Tab-separated table of C-alpha atoms in Angstrom:
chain	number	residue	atom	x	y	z
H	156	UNK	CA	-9.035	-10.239	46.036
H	157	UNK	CA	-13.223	-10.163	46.854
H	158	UNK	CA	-15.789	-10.103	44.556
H	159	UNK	CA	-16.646	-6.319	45.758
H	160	UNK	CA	-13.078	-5.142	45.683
H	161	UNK	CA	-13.414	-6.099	41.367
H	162	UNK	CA	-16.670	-4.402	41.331
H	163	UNK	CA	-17.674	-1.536	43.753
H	164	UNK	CA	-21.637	-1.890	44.155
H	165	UNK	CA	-23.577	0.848	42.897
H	166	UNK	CA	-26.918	1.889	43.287
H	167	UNK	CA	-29.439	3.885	42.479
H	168	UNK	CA	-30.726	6.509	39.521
H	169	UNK	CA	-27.796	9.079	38.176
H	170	UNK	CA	-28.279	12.524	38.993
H	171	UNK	CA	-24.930	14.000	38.099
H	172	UNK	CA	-23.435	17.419	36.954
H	173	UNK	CA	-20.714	17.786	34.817
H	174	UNK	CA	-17.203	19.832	35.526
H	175	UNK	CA	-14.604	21.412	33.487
H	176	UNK	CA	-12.837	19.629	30.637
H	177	UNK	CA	-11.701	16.283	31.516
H	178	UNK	CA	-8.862	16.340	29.579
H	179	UNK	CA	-6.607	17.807	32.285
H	180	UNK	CA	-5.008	16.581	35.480
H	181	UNK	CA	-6.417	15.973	38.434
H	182	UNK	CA	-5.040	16.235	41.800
H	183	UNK	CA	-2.336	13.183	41.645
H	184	UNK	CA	-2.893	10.247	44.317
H	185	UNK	CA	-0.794	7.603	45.067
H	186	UNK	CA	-2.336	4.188	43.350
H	187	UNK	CA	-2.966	1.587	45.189
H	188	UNK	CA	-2.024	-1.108	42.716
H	189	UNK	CA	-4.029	-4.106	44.125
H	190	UNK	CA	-7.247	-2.967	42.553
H	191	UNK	CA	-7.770	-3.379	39.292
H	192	UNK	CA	-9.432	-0.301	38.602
H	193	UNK	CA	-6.336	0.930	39.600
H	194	UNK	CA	-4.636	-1.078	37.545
H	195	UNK	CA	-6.225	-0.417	34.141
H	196	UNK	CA	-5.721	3.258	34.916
H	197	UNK	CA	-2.301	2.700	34.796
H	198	UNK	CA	-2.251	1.038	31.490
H	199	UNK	CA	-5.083	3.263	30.115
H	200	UNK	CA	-3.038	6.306	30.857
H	201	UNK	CA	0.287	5.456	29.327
H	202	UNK	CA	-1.360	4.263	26.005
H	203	UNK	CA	-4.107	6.221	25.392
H	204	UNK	CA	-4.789	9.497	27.279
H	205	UNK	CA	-2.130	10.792	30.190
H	206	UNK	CA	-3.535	13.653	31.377
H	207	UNK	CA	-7.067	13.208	32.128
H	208	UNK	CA	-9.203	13.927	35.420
H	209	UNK	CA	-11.056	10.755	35.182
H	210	UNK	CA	-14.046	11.228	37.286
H	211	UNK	CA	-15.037	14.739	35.273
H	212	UNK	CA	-14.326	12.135	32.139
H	213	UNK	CA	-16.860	9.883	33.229
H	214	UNK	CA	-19.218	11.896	34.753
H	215	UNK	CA	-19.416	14.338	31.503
H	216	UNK	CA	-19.265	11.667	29.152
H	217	UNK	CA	-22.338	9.543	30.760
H	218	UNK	CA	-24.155	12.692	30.292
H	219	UNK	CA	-22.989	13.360	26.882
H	220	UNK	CA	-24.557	9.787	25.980
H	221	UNK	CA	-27.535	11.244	26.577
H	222	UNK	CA	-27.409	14.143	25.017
H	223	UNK	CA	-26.313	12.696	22.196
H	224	UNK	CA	-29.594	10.315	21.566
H	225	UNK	CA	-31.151	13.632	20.140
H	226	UNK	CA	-27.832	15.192	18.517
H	227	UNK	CA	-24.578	13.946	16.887
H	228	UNK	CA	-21.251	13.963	18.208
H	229	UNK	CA	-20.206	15.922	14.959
H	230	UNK	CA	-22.031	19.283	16.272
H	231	UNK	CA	-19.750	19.654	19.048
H	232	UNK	CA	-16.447	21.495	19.465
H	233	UNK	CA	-13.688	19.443	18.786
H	234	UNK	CA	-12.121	19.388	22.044
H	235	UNK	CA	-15.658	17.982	23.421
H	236	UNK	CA	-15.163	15.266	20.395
H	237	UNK	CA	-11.774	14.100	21.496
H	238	UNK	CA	-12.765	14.055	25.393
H	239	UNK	CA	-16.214	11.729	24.131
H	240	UNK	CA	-13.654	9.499	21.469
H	241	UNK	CA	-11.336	8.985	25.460
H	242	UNK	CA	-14.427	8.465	27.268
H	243	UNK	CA	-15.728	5.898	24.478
H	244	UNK	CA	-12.113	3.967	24.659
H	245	UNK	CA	-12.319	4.026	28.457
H	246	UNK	CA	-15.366	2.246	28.310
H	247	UNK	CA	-15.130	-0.136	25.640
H	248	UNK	CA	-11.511	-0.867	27.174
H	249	UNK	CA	-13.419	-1.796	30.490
H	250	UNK	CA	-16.283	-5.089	30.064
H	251	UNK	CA	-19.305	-3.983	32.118
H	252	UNK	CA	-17.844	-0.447	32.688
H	253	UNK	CA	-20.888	1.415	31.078
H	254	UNK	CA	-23.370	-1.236	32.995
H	255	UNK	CA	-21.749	0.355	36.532
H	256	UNK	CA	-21.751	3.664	35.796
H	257	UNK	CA	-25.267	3.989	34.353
H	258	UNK	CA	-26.612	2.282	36.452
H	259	UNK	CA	-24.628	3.904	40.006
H	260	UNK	CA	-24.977	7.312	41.407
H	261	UNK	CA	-23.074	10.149	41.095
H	262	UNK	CA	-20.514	9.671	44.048
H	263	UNK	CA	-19.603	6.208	42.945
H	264	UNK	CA	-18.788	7.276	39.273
H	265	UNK	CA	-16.887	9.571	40.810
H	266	UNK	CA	-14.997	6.771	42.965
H	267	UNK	CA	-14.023	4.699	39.623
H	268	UNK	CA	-12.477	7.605	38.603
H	269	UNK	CA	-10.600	8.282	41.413
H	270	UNK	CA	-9.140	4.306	41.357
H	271	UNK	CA	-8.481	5.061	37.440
H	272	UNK	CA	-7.013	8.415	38.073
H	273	UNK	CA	-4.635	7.221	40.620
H	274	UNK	CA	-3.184	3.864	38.581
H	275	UNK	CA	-3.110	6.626	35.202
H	276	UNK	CA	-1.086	9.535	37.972
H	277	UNK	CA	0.876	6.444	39.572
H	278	UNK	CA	2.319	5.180	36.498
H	279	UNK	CA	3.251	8.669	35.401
H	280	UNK	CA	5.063	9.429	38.640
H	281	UNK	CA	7.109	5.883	38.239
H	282	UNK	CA	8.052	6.632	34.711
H	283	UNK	CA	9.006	10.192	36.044
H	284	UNK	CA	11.154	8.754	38.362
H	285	UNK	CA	12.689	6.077	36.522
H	286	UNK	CA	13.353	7.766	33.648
H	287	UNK	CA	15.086	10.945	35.135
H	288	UNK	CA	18.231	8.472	36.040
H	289	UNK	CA	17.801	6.304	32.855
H	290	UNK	CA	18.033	8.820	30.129
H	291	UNK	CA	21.780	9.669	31.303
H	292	UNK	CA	22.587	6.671	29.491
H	293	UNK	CA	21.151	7.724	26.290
H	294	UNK	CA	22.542	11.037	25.771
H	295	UNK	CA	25.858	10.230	24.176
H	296	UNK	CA	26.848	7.208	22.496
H	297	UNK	CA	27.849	3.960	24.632
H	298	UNK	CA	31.325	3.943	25.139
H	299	UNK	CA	31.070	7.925	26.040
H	300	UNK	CA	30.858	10.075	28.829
H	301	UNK	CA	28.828	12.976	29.297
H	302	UNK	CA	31.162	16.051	29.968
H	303	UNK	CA	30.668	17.733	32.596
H	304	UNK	CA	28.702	14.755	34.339
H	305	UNK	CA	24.846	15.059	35.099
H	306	UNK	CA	23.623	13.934	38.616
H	307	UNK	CA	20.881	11.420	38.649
H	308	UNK	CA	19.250	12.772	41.130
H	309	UNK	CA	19.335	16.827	40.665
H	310	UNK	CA	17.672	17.878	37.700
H	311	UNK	CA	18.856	21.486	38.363
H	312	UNK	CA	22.394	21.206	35.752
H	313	UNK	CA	20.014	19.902	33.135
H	314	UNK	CA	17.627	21.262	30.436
H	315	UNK	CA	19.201	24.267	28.474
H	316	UNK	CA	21.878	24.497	31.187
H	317	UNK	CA	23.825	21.864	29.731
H	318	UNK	CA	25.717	21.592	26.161
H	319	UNK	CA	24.073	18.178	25.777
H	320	UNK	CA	20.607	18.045	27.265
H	321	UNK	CA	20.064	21.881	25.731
H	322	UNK	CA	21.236	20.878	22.266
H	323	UNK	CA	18.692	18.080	22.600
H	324	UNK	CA	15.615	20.283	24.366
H	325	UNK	CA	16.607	23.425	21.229
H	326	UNK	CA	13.590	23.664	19.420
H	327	UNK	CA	13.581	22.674	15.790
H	328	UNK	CA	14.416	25.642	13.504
H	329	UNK	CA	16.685	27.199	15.934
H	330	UNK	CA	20.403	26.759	15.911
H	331	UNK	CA	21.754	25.614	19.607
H	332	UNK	CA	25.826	26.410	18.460
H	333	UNK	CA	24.634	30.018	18.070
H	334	UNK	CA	26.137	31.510	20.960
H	335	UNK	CA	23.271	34.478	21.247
H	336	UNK	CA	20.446	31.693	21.026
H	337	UNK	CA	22.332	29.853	23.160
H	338	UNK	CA	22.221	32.727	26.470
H	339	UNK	CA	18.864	33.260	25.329
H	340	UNK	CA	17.547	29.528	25.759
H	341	UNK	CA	19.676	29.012	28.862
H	342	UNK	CA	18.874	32.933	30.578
H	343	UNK	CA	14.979	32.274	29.586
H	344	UNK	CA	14.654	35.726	27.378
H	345	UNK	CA	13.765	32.704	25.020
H	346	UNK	CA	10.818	31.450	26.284
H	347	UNK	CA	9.892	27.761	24.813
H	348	UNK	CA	6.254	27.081	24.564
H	349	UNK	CA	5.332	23.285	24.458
H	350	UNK	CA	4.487	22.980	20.793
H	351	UNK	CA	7.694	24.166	19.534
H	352	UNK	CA	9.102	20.869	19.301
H	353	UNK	CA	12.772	19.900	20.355
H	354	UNK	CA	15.242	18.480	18.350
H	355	UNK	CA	15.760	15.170	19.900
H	356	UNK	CA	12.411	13.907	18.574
H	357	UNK	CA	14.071	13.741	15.283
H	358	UNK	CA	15.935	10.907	13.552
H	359	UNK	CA	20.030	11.580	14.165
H	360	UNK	CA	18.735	14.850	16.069
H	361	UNK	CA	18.611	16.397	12.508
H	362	UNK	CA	15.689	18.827	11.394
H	363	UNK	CA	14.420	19.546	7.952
H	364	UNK	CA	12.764	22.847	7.782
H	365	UNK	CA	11.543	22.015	3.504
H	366	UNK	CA	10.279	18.510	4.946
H	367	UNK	CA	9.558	18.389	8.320
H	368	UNK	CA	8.224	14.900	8.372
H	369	UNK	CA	11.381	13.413	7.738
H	370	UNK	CA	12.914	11.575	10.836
H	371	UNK	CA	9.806	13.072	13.250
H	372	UNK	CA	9.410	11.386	16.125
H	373	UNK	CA	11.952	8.362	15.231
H	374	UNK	CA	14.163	9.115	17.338
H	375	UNK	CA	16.992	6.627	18.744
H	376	UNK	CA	16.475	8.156	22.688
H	377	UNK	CA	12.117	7.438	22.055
H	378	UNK	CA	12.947	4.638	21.019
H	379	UNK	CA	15.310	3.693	24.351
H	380	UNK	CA	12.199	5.727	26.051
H	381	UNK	CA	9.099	3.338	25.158
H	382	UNK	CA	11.416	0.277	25.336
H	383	UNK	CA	12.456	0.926	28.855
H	384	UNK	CA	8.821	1.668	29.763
H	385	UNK	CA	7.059	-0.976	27.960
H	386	UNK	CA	8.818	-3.871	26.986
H	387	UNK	CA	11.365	-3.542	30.357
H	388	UNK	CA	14.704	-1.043	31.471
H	389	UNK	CA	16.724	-4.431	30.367
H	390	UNK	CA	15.246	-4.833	26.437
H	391	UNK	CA	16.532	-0.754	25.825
H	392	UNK	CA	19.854	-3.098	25.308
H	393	UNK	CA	18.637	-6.041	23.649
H	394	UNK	CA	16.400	-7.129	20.445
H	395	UNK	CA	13.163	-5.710	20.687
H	396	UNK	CA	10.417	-8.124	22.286
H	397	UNK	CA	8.094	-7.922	25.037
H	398	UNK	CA	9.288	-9.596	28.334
H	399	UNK	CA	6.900	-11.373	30.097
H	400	UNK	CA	7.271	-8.715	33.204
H	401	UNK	CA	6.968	-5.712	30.929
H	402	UNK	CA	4.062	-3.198	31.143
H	403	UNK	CA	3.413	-4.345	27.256
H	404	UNK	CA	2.985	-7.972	28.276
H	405	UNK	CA	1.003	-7.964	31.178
H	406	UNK	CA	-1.588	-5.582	29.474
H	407	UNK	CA	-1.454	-7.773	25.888
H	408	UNK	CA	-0.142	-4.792	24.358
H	409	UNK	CA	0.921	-5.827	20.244
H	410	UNK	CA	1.032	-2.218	18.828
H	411	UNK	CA	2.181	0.853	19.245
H	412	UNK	CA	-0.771	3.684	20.116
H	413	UNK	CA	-0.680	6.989	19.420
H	414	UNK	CA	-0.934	7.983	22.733
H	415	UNK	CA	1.604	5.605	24.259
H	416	UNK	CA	4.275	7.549	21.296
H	417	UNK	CA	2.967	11.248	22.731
H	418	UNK	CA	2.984	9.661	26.660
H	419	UNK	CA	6.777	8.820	25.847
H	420	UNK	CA	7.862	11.911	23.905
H	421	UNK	CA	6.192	13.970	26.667
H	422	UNK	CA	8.634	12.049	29.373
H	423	UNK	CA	11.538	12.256	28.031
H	424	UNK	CA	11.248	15.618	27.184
H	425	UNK	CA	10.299	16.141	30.731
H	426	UNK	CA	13.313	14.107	31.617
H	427	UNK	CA	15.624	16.200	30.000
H	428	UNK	CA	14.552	19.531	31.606
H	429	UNK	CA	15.755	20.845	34.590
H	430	UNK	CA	12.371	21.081	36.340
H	431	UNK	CA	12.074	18.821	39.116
H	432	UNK	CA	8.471	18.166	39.170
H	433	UNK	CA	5.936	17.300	36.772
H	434	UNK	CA	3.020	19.087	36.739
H	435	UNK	CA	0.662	20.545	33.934
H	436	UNK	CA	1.128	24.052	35.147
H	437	UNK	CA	4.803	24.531	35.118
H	438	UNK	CA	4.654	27.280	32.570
H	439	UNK	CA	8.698	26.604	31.876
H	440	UNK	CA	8.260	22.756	30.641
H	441	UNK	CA	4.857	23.556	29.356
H	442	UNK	CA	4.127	19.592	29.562
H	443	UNK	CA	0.912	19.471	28.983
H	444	UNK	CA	0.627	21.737	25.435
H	445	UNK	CA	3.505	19.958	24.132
H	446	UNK	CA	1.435	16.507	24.732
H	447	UNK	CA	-1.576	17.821	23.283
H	448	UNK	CA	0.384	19.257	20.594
H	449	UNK	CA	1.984	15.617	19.822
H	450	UNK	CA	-2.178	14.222	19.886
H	451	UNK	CA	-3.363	17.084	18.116
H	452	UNK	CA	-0.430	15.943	14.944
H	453	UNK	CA	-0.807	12.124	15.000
H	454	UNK	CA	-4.975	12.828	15.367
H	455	UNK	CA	-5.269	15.020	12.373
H	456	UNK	CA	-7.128	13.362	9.292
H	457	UNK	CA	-5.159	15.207	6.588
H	458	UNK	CA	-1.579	13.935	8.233
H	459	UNK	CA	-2.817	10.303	7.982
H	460	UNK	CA	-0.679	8.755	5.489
H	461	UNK	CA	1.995	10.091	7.109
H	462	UNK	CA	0.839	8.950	10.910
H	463	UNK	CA	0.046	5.847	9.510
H	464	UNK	CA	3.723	4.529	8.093
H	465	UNK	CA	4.906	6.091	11.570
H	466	UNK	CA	2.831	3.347	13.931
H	467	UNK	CA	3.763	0.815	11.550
H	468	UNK	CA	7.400	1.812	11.826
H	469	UNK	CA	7.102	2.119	15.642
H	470	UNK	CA	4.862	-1.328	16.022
H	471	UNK	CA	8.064	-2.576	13.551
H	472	UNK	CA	10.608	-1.569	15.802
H	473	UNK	CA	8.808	-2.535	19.238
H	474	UNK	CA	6.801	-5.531	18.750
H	475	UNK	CA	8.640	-7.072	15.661
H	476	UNK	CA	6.490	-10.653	16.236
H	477	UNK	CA	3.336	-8.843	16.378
H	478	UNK	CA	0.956	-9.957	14.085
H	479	UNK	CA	-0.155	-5.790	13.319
H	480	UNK	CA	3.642	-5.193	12.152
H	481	UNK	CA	4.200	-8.441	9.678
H	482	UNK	CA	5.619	-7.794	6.384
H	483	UNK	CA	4.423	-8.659	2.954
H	484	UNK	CA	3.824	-12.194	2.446
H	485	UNK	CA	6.555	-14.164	1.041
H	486	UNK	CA	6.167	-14.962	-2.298
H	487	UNK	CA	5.850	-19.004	-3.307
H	488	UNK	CA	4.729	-19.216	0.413
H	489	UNK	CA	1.439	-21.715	0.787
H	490	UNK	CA	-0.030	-18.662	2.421
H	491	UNK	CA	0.830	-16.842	-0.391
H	492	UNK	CA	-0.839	-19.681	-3.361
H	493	UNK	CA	-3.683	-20.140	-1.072
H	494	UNK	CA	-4.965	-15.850	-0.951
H	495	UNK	CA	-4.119	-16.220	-4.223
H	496	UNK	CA	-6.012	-18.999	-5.253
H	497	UNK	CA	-9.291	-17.447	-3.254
H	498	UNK	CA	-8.894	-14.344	-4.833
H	499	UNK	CA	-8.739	-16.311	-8.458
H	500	UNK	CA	-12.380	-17.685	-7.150
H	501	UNK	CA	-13.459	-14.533	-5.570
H	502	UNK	CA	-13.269	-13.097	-9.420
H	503	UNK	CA	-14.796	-15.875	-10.799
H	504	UNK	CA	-18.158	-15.205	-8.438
H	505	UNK	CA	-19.654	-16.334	-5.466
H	506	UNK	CA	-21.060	-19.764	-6.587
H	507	UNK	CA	-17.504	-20.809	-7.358
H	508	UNK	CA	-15.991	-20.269	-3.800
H	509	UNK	CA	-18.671	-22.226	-2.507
């Protein structure tokens, strides 16, 4: 791979103007995985922000930096806040990123965010495609078959026209054996909007309407989800670990993100339905609320005890050797006698842990 092929030249003063929100899809393209724009797009959009245009990103949020050397980031609407907080990860993500852009013109900020766009839309459509055959497996216990069979191919016999994939998709609070909510669901006279959450993001599928925390997105088919995306399709069956070839692995990936849990909860979901293609503006799957709905939870300051013992659970569960998701130090451990011998001197003041 050339020198020019890692970094596009770019020249010249910026003179750019900034478009709609960023933080919606743009037209999908298929990657072209060689470059490593592309690349990092890929990885970027499955663990921090799916469904992003990424050249009206980067183009607003260079001109946001400016803006903001005479105001703060605080006096703007919070949607603007969370599109500068993506922009901010894309670049620090990125060495030299910020270096390019400022210093290129307009069309080629446009082209890295084309390359990043099509690794982020890339990736989606993979996991799309793998998952819609893969999540047949999860939907009863092993040993079982589902009854009547899904195809793996035709999506059209799932979502609420199926006992099994419709008890899953039934949003929390609403009871799927009902027979009346059941027509309704399956008929559409029910219409599901993408922040009423379904019932398989819940621990044993069970919902508690006085504490609806409990079991929230700790579910046994997420947890088959992220595996079989990140760590490998083989480790959904094994101990959890990174395999050298998984997604996880090749990207140094030792935690769980918050946007990698509401990328995953947002496929399988999809996977589930009966639509057949992904796309922000099918009005029936509602994708793109429900993963903004997912963000907007794990984002919100006054949830973040709560968000907090989730990762930790998750980074538990997925990355078990991780250094970010290592217990409690074992007690009579020479780790253990020397923090607490420092911390003795630490008390005693600073000339006596010199």
């Amino acid at each position: 791979m050339s020198d020019d092929e890692n970094h596009p030249p770019f020249a010249g003063d910026p003179s750019r103007k900034r478009s709609g929100s960023a933080l919606h899809s743009g037209p999908r393209k298929k990657a072209a995985s060689s470059n490593p724009l592309v690349l990092h797009g890929r990885h970027f959009g499955r663990t921090v922000f799916a469904l992003c245009n990424y050249p009206a990103l980067l183009t607003s949020g260079i001109l946001r930096l400016e803006e903001l050397q005479d105001t703060l980031i605080e006096d703007y609407p919070a949607d603007v806040r969370r599109e500068h907080r993506v922009f901010t990860e894309l670049i620090d993500s990125y060495p030299g990123l910020l270096d390019r852009l400022t210093n290129g013109e307009e069309e080629d900020v446009i082209h890295v965010g084309e390359l990043m766009g099509k690794g982020a839309s890339g990736a989606r459509g993979d996991d799309t495609k793998t998952l819609k055959s893969a999540v047949l497996e999860w939907l009863v216990p092993r040993g079982q078959v589902v009854i009547p069979p899904l195809s793996r191919n035709i999506k059209s016999d799932r979502g609420f026209n199926h006992e099994v994939t419709g008890a899953l998709l039934c949003p929390a609070g609403l009871d799927w054996s009902n027979a009346e909510t059941k027509r309704n669901l399956k008929s559409g006279e029910t219409a599901v909007r993408g922040d009423q959450w379904p019932m398989f993001l819940y621990a044993g599928y069970v919902y508690d309407s006085d504490d609806p925390w409990k079991g929230l997105l700790r579910s046994e088919i997420l947890i088959f989800g992220f595996k079989h995306v990140f760590t490998s399709p083989s480790s959904v069956e094994r101990e959890p670990k990174a395999t050298r070839s998984g997604n996880a692995h090749l990207h140094g990936m030792k935690s769980v993100t918050k946007g990698s849990l509401a990328y995953i909860a947002t496929q399988v979901r999809f996977s589930l339905s009966s639509s057949s293609v992904f796309s922000r503006t099918d009005t029936v799957t509602d994708s793109e609320n429900f993963y903004h709905s997912i963000l907007d939870l794990l984002e919100d300051p006054e949830e973040s005890q709560e968000v907090v013992d989730l990762m930790t659970w998750w980074t538990r569960r997925i990355f078990p050797n991780s250094s970010c998701s290592q217990r409690s130090i074992s007690t009579n451990s020479a780790l253990a006698k020397i923090r607490e011998k420092r911390a003795a001197l630490r008390e005693l003041g600073p000339s006596s842990t010199t």
